[in-house]
Tab-separated table of C-alpha atoms in Angstrom:
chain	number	residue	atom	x	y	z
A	1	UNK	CA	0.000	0.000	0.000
A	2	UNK	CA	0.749	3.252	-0.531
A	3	UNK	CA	2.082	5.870	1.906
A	4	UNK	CA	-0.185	8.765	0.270
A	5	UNK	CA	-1.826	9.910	3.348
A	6	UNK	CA	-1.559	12.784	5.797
A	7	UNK	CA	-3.303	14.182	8.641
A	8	UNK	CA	-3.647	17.521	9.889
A	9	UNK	CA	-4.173	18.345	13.886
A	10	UNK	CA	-6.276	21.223	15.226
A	11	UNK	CA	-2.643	22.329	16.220
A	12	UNK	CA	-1.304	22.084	13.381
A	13	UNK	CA	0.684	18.598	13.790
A	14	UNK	CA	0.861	16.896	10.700
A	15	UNK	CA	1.180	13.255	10.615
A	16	UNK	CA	2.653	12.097	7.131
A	17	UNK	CA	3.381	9.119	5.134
A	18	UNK	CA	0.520	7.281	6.386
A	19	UNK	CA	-0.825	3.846	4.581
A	20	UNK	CA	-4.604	2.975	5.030
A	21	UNK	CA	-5.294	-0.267	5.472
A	22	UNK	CA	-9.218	-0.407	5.830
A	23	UNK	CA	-10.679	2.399	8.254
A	24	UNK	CA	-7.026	2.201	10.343
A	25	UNK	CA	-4.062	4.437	9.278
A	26	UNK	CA	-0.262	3.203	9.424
A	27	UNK	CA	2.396	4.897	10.006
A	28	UNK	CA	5.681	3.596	10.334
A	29	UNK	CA	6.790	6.269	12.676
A	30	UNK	CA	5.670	5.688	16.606
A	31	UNK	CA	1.992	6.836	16.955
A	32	UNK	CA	1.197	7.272	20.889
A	33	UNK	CA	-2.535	8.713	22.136
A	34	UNK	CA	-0.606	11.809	23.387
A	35	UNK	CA	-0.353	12.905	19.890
A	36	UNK	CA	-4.003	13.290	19.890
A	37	UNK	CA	-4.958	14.966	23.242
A	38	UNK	CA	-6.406	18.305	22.601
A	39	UNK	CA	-5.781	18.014	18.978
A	40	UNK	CA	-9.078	16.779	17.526
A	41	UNK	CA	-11.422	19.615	17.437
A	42	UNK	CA	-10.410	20.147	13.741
A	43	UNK	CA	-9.008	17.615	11.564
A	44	UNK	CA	-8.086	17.339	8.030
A	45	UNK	CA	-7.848	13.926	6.075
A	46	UNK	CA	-5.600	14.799	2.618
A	47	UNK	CA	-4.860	11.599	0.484
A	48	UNK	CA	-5.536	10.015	-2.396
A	49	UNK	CA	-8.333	7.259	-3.458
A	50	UNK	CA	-8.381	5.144	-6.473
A	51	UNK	CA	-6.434	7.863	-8.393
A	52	UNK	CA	-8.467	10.672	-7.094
A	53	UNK	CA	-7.497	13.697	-4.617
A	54	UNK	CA	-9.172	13.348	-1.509
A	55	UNK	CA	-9.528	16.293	0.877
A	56	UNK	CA	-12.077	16.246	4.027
A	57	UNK	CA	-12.125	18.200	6.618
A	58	UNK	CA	-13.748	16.754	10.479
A	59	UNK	CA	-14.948	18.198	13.284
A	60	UNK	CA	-14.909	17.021	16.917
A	61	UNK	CA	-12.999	13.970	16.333
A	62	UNK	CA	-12.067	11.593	19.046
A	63	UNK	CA	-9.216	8.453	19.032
A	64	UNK	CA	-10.714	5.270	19.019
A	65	UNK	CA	-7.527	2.942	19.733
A	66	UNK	CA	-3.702	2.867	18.817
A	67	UNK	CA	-2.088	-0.410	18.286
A	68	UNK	CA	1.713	-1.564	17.590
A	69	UNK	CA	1.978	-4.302	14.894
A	70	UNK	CA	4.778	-5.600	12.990
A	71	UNK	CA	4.177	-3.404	10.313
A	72	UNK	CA	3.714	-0.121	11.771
A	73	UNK	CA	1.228	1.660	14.156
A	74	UNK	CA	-2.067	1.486	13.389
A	75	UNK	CA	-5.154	4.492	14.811
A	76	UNK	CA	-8.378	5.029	14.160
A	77	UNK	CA	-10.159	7.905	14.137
A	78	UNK	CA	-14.233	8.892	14.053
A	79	UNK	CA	-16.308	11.781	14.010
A	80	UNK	CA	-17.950	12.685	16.942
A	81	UNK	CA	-21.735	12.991	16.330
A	82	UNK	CA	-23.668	15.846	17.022
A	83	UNK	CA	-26.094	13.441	19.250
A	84	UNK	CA	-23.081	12.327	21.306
A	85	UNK	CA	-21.951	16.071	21.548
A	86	UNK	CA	-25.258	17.176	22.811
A	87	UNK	CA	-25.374	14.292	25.600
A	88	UNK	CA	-21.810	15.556	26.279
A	89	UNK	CA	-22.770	18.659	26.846
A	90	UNK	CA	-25.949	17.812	29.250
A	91	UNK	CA	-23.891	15.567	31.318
A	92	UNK	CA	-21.502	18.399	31.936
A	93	UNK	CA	-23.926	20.853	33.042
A	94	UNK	CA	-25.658	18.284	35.198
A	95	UNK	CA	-22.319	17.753	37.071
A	96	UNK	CA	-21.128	21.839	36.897
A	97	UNK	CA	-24.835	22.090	38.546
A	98	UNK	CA	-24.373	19.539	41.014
A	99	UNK	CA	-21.204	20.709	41.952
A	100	UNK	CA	-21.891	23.714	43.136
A	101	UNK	CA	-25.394	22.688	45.213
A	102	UNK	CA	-22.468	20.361	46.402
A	103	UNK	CA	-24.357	17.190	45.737
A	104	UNK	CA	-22.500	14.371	45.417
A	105	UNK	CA	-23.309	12.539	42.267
A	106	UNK	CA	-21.219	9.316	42.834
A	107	UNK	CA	-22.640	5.762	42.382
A	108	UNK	CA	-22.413	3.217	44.699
């Protein structure tokens, strides 16, 4: 496979020479989760797909897993939806709400 791919961070880190190998992305360089944290609010996928140019830009992204094979390190990425956002969101303002009435919102 080819090593066509490259990713661009909200902060501007650019991970290049990346193979994709179904939904994953390889990279032969070390890929660690720290990469990612903070990084995902705006991402931009530039490759290429059958012959074709492809350029997407995502919003609210979030790591799903990094593995070490043989081969390379392998990550996968998704698109946070606005549903899960939204739930997000409420679940925050529950706790920010809770907090300060000082109710403790731990399960036992």
């Amino acid at each position: 496979m080819e090593k066509s791919w490259k990713i661009t961070l909200s902060d501007g880190t650019q991970l290049t020479d990346l193979r994709l190998n179904g939904n994953n992305f390889v990279s032969e360089t070390e890929i660690t989760e720290d990469i990612f944290k903070g990084k995902l609010s705006k991402v931009k996928f530039e490759g290429e797909v059958n012959g074709n140019t492809f350029n997407q830009e995502c919003n609210q992204m979030e790591l799903v897993q990094v593995a070490h094979y043989e081969d390379g390190y392998y990550f996968v990425l998704r698109e946070v939806s606005q549903e899960e956002l939204e739930k997000m969101k409420t679940r925050a303002d529950i706790e920010y709400l809770a907090m300060m009435a000082d109710i403790d919102m731990e399960e036992e």
